[in-house]
């Protein structure tokens, strides 16, 4: 089954703790993205990567970090510098090239602060 | 700055009562407009991509249309299983934007039997 997997489904963070969200895709997509969704707001882009070992900041990158060591994987670390981390985190992937690059989303990880 | 505004914020329909959702946008050269469906606690599910004004796409009871300033998602004779939040997003044509999608706030649709 081709698709995007995210884990865990729920994650709890303590004060001062860094936590890492996993995102894996087996669609052979070139690009991967992380979005944050807050109640009543649209999805906002945190980071994106178009190629292995390269990534770019999105609109709200402060307090987050990423890596792209393999084409299939794009983990997101929420650092202690992110003061309001409670949100629903969504990973997406897409091919590059073509008139419009449709992004497909994973099931999401809900992060809660203890 | 790219902007997307969806209206209404929420829509309550009786089963079989057709209606339309609006997505107004401003973007630096539209590369694509995307519609997604999102169920509570789940990731968005892709529905349609529209590329140019005048384009229309259909899937079951859903039909998406595009003009130069807005897109409509028409729901014909909805059923309770069409209840969800519908998200609209645009992708700019300028290279500096990368492949970023700019999303609207969504329209929550509830279809009552």
PDB file of C-alpha atoms in Angstrom:
ATOM      1  CA  UNK A   1       0.000   0.000   0.000  1.00  0.00           C
ATOM      2  CA  UNK A   2       1.495   3.335  -1.076  1.00  0.00           C
ATOM      3  CA  UNK A   3       1.105   6.255   1.239  1.00  0.00           C
ATOM      4  CA  UNK A   4       2.380   8.530   3.950  1.00  0.00           C
ATOM      5  CA  UNK A   5       2.709   7.393   7.547  1.00  0.00           C
ATOM      6  CA  UNK A   6       3.129   9.579  10.603  1.00  0.00           C
ATOM      7  CA  UNK A   7       3.936   8.488  14.109  1.00  0.00           C
ATOM      8  CA  UNK A   8       3.010   8.660  16.833  1.00  0.00           C
ATOM      9  CA  UNK A   9      -0.679   9.552  16.529  1.00  0.00           C
ATOM     10  CA  UNK A  10      -0.506  11.401  19.884  1.00  0.00           C
ATOM     11  CA  UNK A  11       2.582  12.881  21.532  1.00  0.00           C
ATOM     12  CA  UNK A  12       2.966  14.516  24.909  1.00  0.00           C
ATOM     13  CA  UNK A  13       5.711  17.031  25.600  1.00  0.00           C
ATOM     14  CA  UNK A  14       7.006  18.139  28.964  1.00  0.00           C
ATOM     15  CA  UNK A  15       8.377  21.606  29.639  1.00  0.00           C
ATOM     16  CA  UNK A  16      11.883  22.048  28.183  1.00  0.00           C
ATOM     17  CA  UNK A  17      11.759  18.809  26.228  1.00  0.00           C
ATOM     18  CA  UNK A  18      12.528  18.276  22.545  1.00  0.00           C
ATOM     19  CA  UNK A  19      10.269  15.816  20.740  1.00  0.00           C
ATOM     20  CA  UNK A  20      10.518  14.310  17.256  1.00  0.00           C
ATOM     21  CA  UNK A  21       7.635  13.518  14.917  1.00  0.00           C
ATOM     22  CA  UNK A  22       8.169  10.877  12.281  1.00  0.00           C
ATOM     23  CA  UNK A  23       7.052  11.071   8.637  1.00  0.00           C
ATOM     24  CA  UNK A  24       7.705   8.358   6.044  1.00  0.00           C
ATOM     25  CA  UNK A  25       6.448   8.052   2.457  1.00  0.00           C
ATOM     26  CA  UNK A  26       6.698   5.216  -0.059  1.00  0.00           C
ATOM     27  CA  UNK A  27       5.242   7.143  -3.003  1.00  0.00           C
ATOM     28  CA  UNK A  28       8.701   7.957  -4.426  1.00  0.00           C
ATOM     29  CA  UNK A  29       7.827  11.642  -4.105  1.00  0.00           C
ATOM     30  CA  UNK A  30      10.643  14.164  -4.398  1.00  0.00           C
ATOM     31  CA  UNK A  31       9.364  16.818  -2.022  1.00  0.00           C
ATOM     32  CA  UNK A  32       8.148  16.630   1.559  1.00  0.00           C
ATOM     33  CA  UNK A  33       6.495  19.234   3.780  1.00  0.00           C
ATOM     34  CA  UNK A  34       5.478  19.885   7.377  1.00  0.00           C
ATOM     35  CA  UNK A  35       2.388  21.921   8.229  1.00  0.00           C
ATOM     36  CA  UNK A  36       0.855  22.959  11.512  1.00  0.00           C
ATOM     37  CA  UNK A  37      -2.926  23.173  11.991  1.00  0.00           C
ATOM     38  CA  UNK A  38      -4.519  25.123  14.837  1.00  0.00           C
ATOM     39  CA  UNK A  39      -8.289  25.216  15.525  1.00  0.00           C
ATOM     40  CA  UNK A  40     -10.066  27.698  13.272  1.00  0.00           C
ATOM     41  CA  UNK A  41      -6.903  28.471  11.291  1.00  0.00           C
ATOM     42  CA  UNK A  42      -5.626  27.320   7.960  1.00  0.00           C
ATOM     43  CA  UNK A  43      -2.642  25.011   7.666  1.00  0.00           C
ATOM     44  CA  UNK A  44       0.674  26.857   7.949  1.00  0.00           C
ATOM     45  CA  UNK A  45       3.965  25.685   6.423  1.00  0.00           C
ATOM     46  CA  UNK A  46       6.808  24.962   8.855  1.00  0.00           C
ATOM     47  CA  UNK A  47       9.547  23.477   6.618  1.00  0.00           C
ATOM     48  CA  UNK A  48       9.829  21.836   3.232  1.00  0.00           C
ATOM     49  CA  UNK A  49      12.429  19.797   1.382  1.00  0.00           C
ATOM     50  CA  UNK A  50      12.722  19.288  -2.367  1.00  0.00           C
ATOM     51  CA  UNK A  51      15.801  17.063  -2.330  1.00  0.00           C
ATOM     52  CA  UNK A  52      17.778  14.910   0.074  1.00  0.00           C
ATOM     53  CA  UNK A  53      20.086  16.866   2.410  1.00  0.00           C
ATOM     54  CA  UNK A  54      18.396  20.167   1.602  1.00  0.00           C
ATOM     55  CA  UNK A  55      15.422  21.916   3.194  1.00  0.00           C
ATOM     56  CA  UNK A  56      13.904  25.386   3.396  1.00  0.00           C
ATOM     57  CA  UNK A  57      12.093  27.344   6.106  1.00  0.00           C
ATOM     58  CA  UNK A  58       8.410  27.960   5.713  1.00  0.00           C
ATOM     59  CA  UNK A  59       6.318  30.672   7.329  1.00  0.00           C
ATOM     60  CA  UNK A  60       6.619  29.509  10.952  1.00  0.00           C
ATOM     61  CA  UNK A  61       9.981  27.698  11.269  1.00  0.00           C
ATOM     62  CA  UNK A  62      11.056  29.219  14.592  1.00  0.00           C
ATOM     63  CA  UNK A  63      11.322  26.566  17.320  1.00  0.00           C
ATOM     64  CA  UNK A  64      11.377  23.682  14.847  1.00  0.00           C
ATOM     65  CA  UNK A  65      14.114  21.718  13.077  1.00  0.00           C
ATOM     66  CA  UNK A  66      14.128  19.060  10.338  1.00  0.00           C
ATOM     67  CA  UNK A  67      16.454  16.699   8.513  1.00  0.00           C
ATOM     68  CA  UNK A  68      16.224  14.886   5.167  1.00  0.00           C
ATOM     69  CA  UNK A  69      18.832  12.139   5.094  1.00  0.00           C
ATOM     70  CA  UNK A  70      16.693   9.778   2.989  1.00  0.00           C
ATOM     71  CA  UNK A  71      14.196  10.489   0.241  1.00  0.00           C
ATOM     72  CA  UNK A  72      11.498   8.586   2.127  1.00  0.00           C
ATOM     73  CA  UNK A  73      11.876  10.264   5.516  1.00  0.00           C
ATOM     74  CA  UNK A  74      11.429  13.827   6.836  1.00  0.00           C
ATOM     75  CA  UNK A  75      11.356  13.953  10.662  1.00  0.00           C
ATOM     76  CA  UNK A  76      10.340  17.133  12.483  1.00  0.00           C
ATOM     77  CA  UNK A  77      11.774  18.076  15.878  1.00  0.00           C
ATOM     78  CA  UNK A  78       9.787  20.437  18.069  1.00  0.00           C
ATOM     79  CA  UNK A  79      12.363  22.091  20.303  1.00  0.00           C
ATOM     80  CA  UNK A  80      11.968  23.676  23.716  1.00  0.00           C
ATOM     81  CA  UNK A  81      12.237  27.052  21.967  1.00  0.00           C
ATOM     82  CA  UNK A  82       8.737  26.531  20.533  1.00  0.00           C
ATOM     83  CA  UNK A  83       6.615  28.118  23.245  1.00  0.00           C
ATOM     84  CA  UNK A  84       3.209  27.143  21.927  1.00  0.00           C
ATOM     85  CA  UNK A  85       3.639  23.657  20.441  1.00  0.00           C
ATOM     86  CA  UNK A  86       0.124  22.313  21.030  1.00  0.00           C
ATOM     87  CA  UNK A  87      -1.299  21.675  17.550  1.00  0.00           C
ATOM     88  CA  UNK A  88      -2.067  19.061  14.906  1.00  0.00           C
ATOM     89  CA  UNK A  89       1.015  18.409  12.750  1.00  0.00           C
ATOM     90  CA  UNK A  90       0.622  17.247   9.181  1.00  0.00           C
ATOM     91  CA  UNK A  91       3.256  15.868   6.849  1.00  0.00           C
ATOM     92  CA  UNK A  92       2.760  15.943   3.089  1.00  0.00           C
ATOM     93  CA  UNK A  93       4.665  14.903  -0.027  1.00  0.00           C
ATOM     94  CA  UNK A  94       4.524  15.592  -3.765  1.00  0.00           C
ATOM     95  CA  UNK A  95       6.254  15.034  -7.074  1.00  0.00           C
ATOM     96  CA  UNK A  96       8.125  18.004  -8.523  1.00  0.00           C
ATOM     97  CA  UNK A  97       7.525  19.352 -12.002  1.00  0.00           C
ATOM     98  CA  UNK A  98       4.305  19.561 -13.939  1.00  0.00           C
ATOM     99  CA  UNK A  99       1.703  22.332 -13.954  1.00  0.00           C
ATOM    100  CA  UNK A 100       0.681  21.943 -10.336  1.00  0.00           C
ATOM    101  CA  UNK A 101       2.265  19.721  -7.743  1.00  0.00           C
ATOM    102  CA  UNK A 102      -0.476  18.053  -5.755  1.00  0.00           C
ATOM    103  CA  UNK A 103       0.473  17.468  -2.150  1.00  0.00           C
ATOM    104  CA  UNK A 104      -0.800  14.347  -0.387  1.00  0.00           C
ATOM    105  CA  UNK A 105      -1.113  14.312   3.368  1.00  0.00           C
ATOM    106  CA  UNK A 106      -0.445  11.822   6.123  1.00  0.00           C
ATOM    107  CA  UNK A 107      -2.859  11.091   8.998  1.00  0.00           C
ATOM    108  CA  UNK A 108      -1.285  13.648  11.356  1.00  0.00           C
ATOM    109  CA  UNK A 109       0.239  13.759  14.842  1.00  0.00           C
ATOM    110  CA  UNK A 110      -1.464  15.616  17.672  1.00  0.00           C
ATOM    111  CA  UNK A 111       1.049  17.186  20.062  1.00  0.00           C
ATOM    112  CA  UNK A 112      -0.054  18.090  23.551  1.00  0.00           C
ATOM    113  CA  UNK A 113       1.879  19.806  26.331  1.00  0.00           C
ATOM    114  CA  UNK A 114       1.831  18.309  29.831  1.00  0.00           C
TER     115      UNK A 114
ATOM    116  CA  UNK B   1       1.259  38.079  -0.043  1.00  0.00           C
ATOM    117  CA  UNK B   2      -0.950  35.194  -1.146  1.00  0.00           C
ATOM    118  CA  UNK B   3      -4.335  35.027   0.593  1.00  0.00           C
ATOM    119  CA  UNK B   4      -7.224  32.560   0.619  1.00  0.00           C
ATOM    120  CA  UNK B   5     -10.621  33.242   2.204  1.00  0.00           C
ATOM    121  CA  UNK B   6     -13.309  30.575   2.462  1.00  0.00           C
ATOM    122  CA  UNK B   7     -16.983  31.191   3.122  1.00  0.00           C
ATOM    123  CA  UNK B   8     -19.152  30.379   4.878  1.00  0.00           C
ATOM    124  CA  UNK B   9     -17.215  29.149   7.917  1.00  0.00           C
ATOM    125  CA  UNK B  10     -19.910  26.581   8.630  1.00  0.00           C
ATOM    126  CA  UNK B  11     -22.831  25.179   6.645  1.00  0.00           C
ATOM    127  CA  UNK B  12     -25.718  23.024   7.869  1.00  0.00           C
ATOM    128  CA  UNK B  13     -27.636  21.208   5.147  1.00  0.00           C
ATOM    129  CA  UNK B  14     -30.513  18.792   5.020  1.00  0.00           C
ATOM    130  CA  UNK B  15     -29.813  15.604   3.090  1.00  0.00           C
ATOM    131  CA  UNK B  16     -30.498  16.341  -0.575  1.00  0.00           C
ATOM    132  CA  UNK B  17     -30.220  20.132  -0.177  1.00  0.00           C
ATOM    133  CA  UNK B  18     -27.608  21.290  -2.728  1.00  0.00           C
ATOM    134  CA  UNK B  19     -25.283  24.181  -1.911  1.00  0.00           C
ATOM    135  CA  UNK B  20     -21.983  25.863  -2.821  1.00  0.00           C
ATOM    136  CA  UNK B  21     -18.823  26.709  -0.908  1.00  0.00           C
ATOM    137  CA  UNK B  22     -16.743  29.729  -1.904  1.00  0.00           C
ATOM    138  CA  UNK B  23     -12.963  30.154  -2.011  1.00  0.00           C
ATOM    139  CA  UNK B  24     -11.698  33.656  -2.858  1.00  0.00           C
ATOM    140  CA  UNK B  25      -7.994  34.076  -3.514  1.00  0.00           C
ATOM    141  CA  UNK B  26      -5.221  36.508  -4.359  1.00  0.00           C
ATOM    142  CA  UNK B  27      -1.969  34.964  -5.577  1.00  0.00           C
ATOM    143  CA  UNK B  28       1.120  35.920  -7.543  1.00  0.00           C
ATOM    144  CA  UNK B  29       0.369  33.951 -10.685  1.00  0.00           C
ATOM    145  CA  UNK B  30      -1.800  30.935  -9.988  1.00  0.00           C
ATOM    146  CA  UNK B  31      -0.073  27.621 -10.522  1.00  0.00           C
ATOM    147  CA  UNK B  32      -2.888  25.531  -9.116  1.00  0.00           C
ATOM    148  CA  UNK B  33      -5.926  25.666  -6.825  1.00  0.00           C
ATOM    149  CA  UNK B  34      -6.543  22.621  -4.668  1.00  0.00           C
ATOM    150  CA  UNK B  35      -9.588  21.316  -2.807  1.00  0.00           C
ATOM    151  CA  UNK B  36      -9.257  18.879   0.079  1.00  0.00           C
ATOM    152  CA  UNK B  37     -11.715  17.160   2.399  1.00  0.00           C
ATOM    153  CA  UNK B  38     -10.752  16.729   6.057  1.00  0.00           C
ATOM    154  CA  UNK B  39     -12.556  14.547   8.581  1.00  0.00           C
ATOM    155  CA  UNK B  40     -12.107  15.268  12.321  1.00  0.00           C
ATOM    156  CA  UNK B  41      -8.728  14.123  13.631  1.00  0.00           C
ATOM    157  CA  UNK B  42      -7.486  13.040  10.182  1.00  0.00           C
ATOM    158  CA  UNK B  43      -5.239  14.394   7.468  1.00  0.00           C
ATOM    159  CA  UNK B  44      -6.690  16.223   4.454  1.00  0.00           C
ATOM    160  CA  UNK B  45      -7.797  14.010   1.569  1.00  0.00           C
ATOM    161  CA  UNK B  46      -7.135  15.356  -1.935  1.00  0.00           C
ATOM    162  CA  UNK B  47     -10.205  16.065  -4.070  1.00  0.00           C
ATOM    163  CA  UNK B  48      -9.352  18.298  -7.055  1.00  0.00           C
ATOM    164  CA  UNK B  49      -6.703  20.449  -8.705  1.00  0.00           C
ATOM    165  CA  UNK B  50      -7.784  23.319 -10.978  1.00  0.00           C
ATOM    166  CA  UNK B  51      -5.231  25.137 -13.127  1.00  0.00           C
ATOM    167  CA  UNK B  52      -6.965  27.838 -15.156  1.00  0.00           C
ATOM    168  CA  UNK B  53     -10.103  29.972 -15.205  1.00  0.00           C
ATOM    169  CA  UNK B  54     -13.065  28.176 -16.718  1.00  0.00           C
ATOM    170  CA  UNK B  55     -11.894  24.738 -15.666  1.00  0.00           C
ATOM    171  CA  UNK B  56     -14.352  22.377 -13.951  1.00  0.00           C
ATOM    172  CA  UNK B  57     -13.874  18.984 -12.305  1.00  0.00           C
ATOM    173  CA  UNK B  58     -16.395  16.531 -10.889  1.00  0.00           C
ATOM    174  CA  UNK B  59     -16.322  13.604  -8.506  1.00  0.00           C
ATOM    175  CA  UNK B  60     -19.542  11.951  -7.398  1.00  0.00           C
ATOM    176  CA  UNK B  61     -21.678  14.706  -5.790  1.00  0.00           C
ATOM    177  CA  UNK B  62     -18.879  17.295  -5.856  1.00  0.00           C
ATOM    178  CA  UNK B  63     -18.067  19.746  -8.627  1.00  0.00           C
ATOM    179  CA  UNK B  64     -15.293  22.339  -8.476  1.00  0.00           C
ATOM    180  CA  UNK B  65     -15.123  25.410 -10.698  1.00  0.00           C
ATOM    181  CA  UNK B  66     -12.531  28.170 -11.090  1.00  0.00           C
ATOM    182  CA  UNK B  67     -12.567  31.839 -12.105  1.00  0.00           C
ATOM    183  CA  UNK B  68      -9.725  34.361 -11.982  1.00  0.00           C
ATOM    184  CA  UNK B  69     -10.624  35.416  -8.443  1.00  0.00           C
ATOM    185  CA  UNK B  70     -12.496  32.520  -6.839  1.00  0.00           C
ATOM    186  CA  UNK B  71     -13.401  28.877  -6.863  1.00  0.00           C
ATOM    187  CA  UNK B  72     -16.648  27.174  -5.945  1.00  0.00           C
ATOM    188  CA  UNK B  73     -17.231  23.686  -4.624  1.00  0.00           C
ATOM    189  CA  UNK B  74     -20.775  22.638  -5.446  1.00  0.00           C
ATOM    190  CA  UNK B  75     -22.313  19.807  -3.444  1.00  0.00           C
ATOM    191  CA  UNK B  76     -25.286  18.286  -5.246  1.00  0.00           C
ATOM    192  CA  UNK B  77     -27.877  16.317  -3.258  1.00  0.00           C
ATOM    193  CA  UNK B  78     -25.526  15.812  -0.302  1.00  0.00           C
ATOM    194  CA  UNK B  79     -25.619  12.786   1.952  1.00  0.00           C
ATOM    195  CA  UNK B  80     -24.615  12.609   5.648  1.00  0.00           C
ATOM    196  CA  UNK B  81     -21.281  11.049   4.635  1.00  0.00           C
ATOM    197  CA  UNK B  82     -20.395  14.326   2.880  1.00  0.00           C
ATOM    198  CA  UNK B  83     -20.121  15.956   6.317  1.00  0.00           C
ATOM    199  CA  UNK B  84     -16.529  17.188   6.702  1.00  0.00           C
ATOM    200  CA  UNK B  85     -14.381  20.303   6.580  1.00  0.00           C
ATOM    201  CA  UNK B  86     -13.521  21.339   3.029  1.00  0.00           C
ATOM    202  CA  UNK B  87     -10.191  23.106   2.558  1.00  0.00           C
ATOM    203  CA  UNK B  88      -9.105  25.287  -0.345  1.00  0.00           C
ATOM    204  CA  UNK B  89      -5.439  26.070  -1.087  1.00  0.00           C
ATOM    205  CA  UNK B  90      -3.482  27.906  -3.791  1.00  0.00           C
ATOM    206  CA  UNK B  91       0.000  27.399  -5.140  1.00  0.00           C
ATOM    207  CA  UNK B  92       1.784  30.442  -6.553  1.00  0.00           C
ATOM    208  CA  UNK B  93       3.554  30.369  -9.885  1.00  0.00           C
ATOM    209  CA  UNK B  94       6.620  32.328  -8.824  1.00  0.00           C
ATOM    210  CA  UNK B  95       9.715  30.181  -8.216  1.00  0.00           C
ATOM    211  CA  UNK B  96      10.636  31.857  -4.935  1.00  0.00           C
ATOM    212  CA  UNK B  97       7.502  30.461  -3.325  1.00  0.00           C
ATOM    213  CA  UNK B  98       8.759  26.892  -3.726  1.00  0.00           C
ATOM    214  CA  UNK B  99       5.798  24.557  -3.749  1.00  0.00           C
ATOM    215  CA  UNK B 100       4.132  26.202  -0.789  1.00  0.00           C
ATOM    216  CA  UNK B 101       0.375  25.872  -0.445  1.00  0.00           C
ATOM    217  CA  UNK B 102      -1.520  28.771   1.119  1.00  0.00           C
ATOM    218  CA  UNK B 103      -4.679  27.476   2.802  1.00  0.00           C
ATOM    219  CA  UNK B 104      -7.977  29.075   3.673  1.00  0.00           C
ATOM    220  CA  UNK B 105      -9.602  28.498   7.049  1.00  0.00           C
ATOM    221  CA  UNK B 106     -11.979  25.842   5.705  1.00  0.00           C
ATOM    222  CA  UNK B 107     -15.755  25.393   5.585  1.00  0.00           C
ATOM    223  CA  UNK B 108     -17.305  22.912   8.044  1.00  0.00           C
ATOM    224  CA  UNK B 109     -20.216  21.134   6.382  1.00  0.00           C
ATOM    225  CA  UNK B 110     -22.803  19.178   8.345  1.00  0.00           C
ATOM    226  CA  UNK B 111     -25.408  17.205   6.408  1.00  0.00           C
ATOM    227  CA  UNK B 112     -28.368  16.056   8.500  1.00  0.00           C
ATOM    228  CA  UNK B 113     -30.487  13.063   7.461  1.00  0.00           C
TER     229      UNK B 113
END
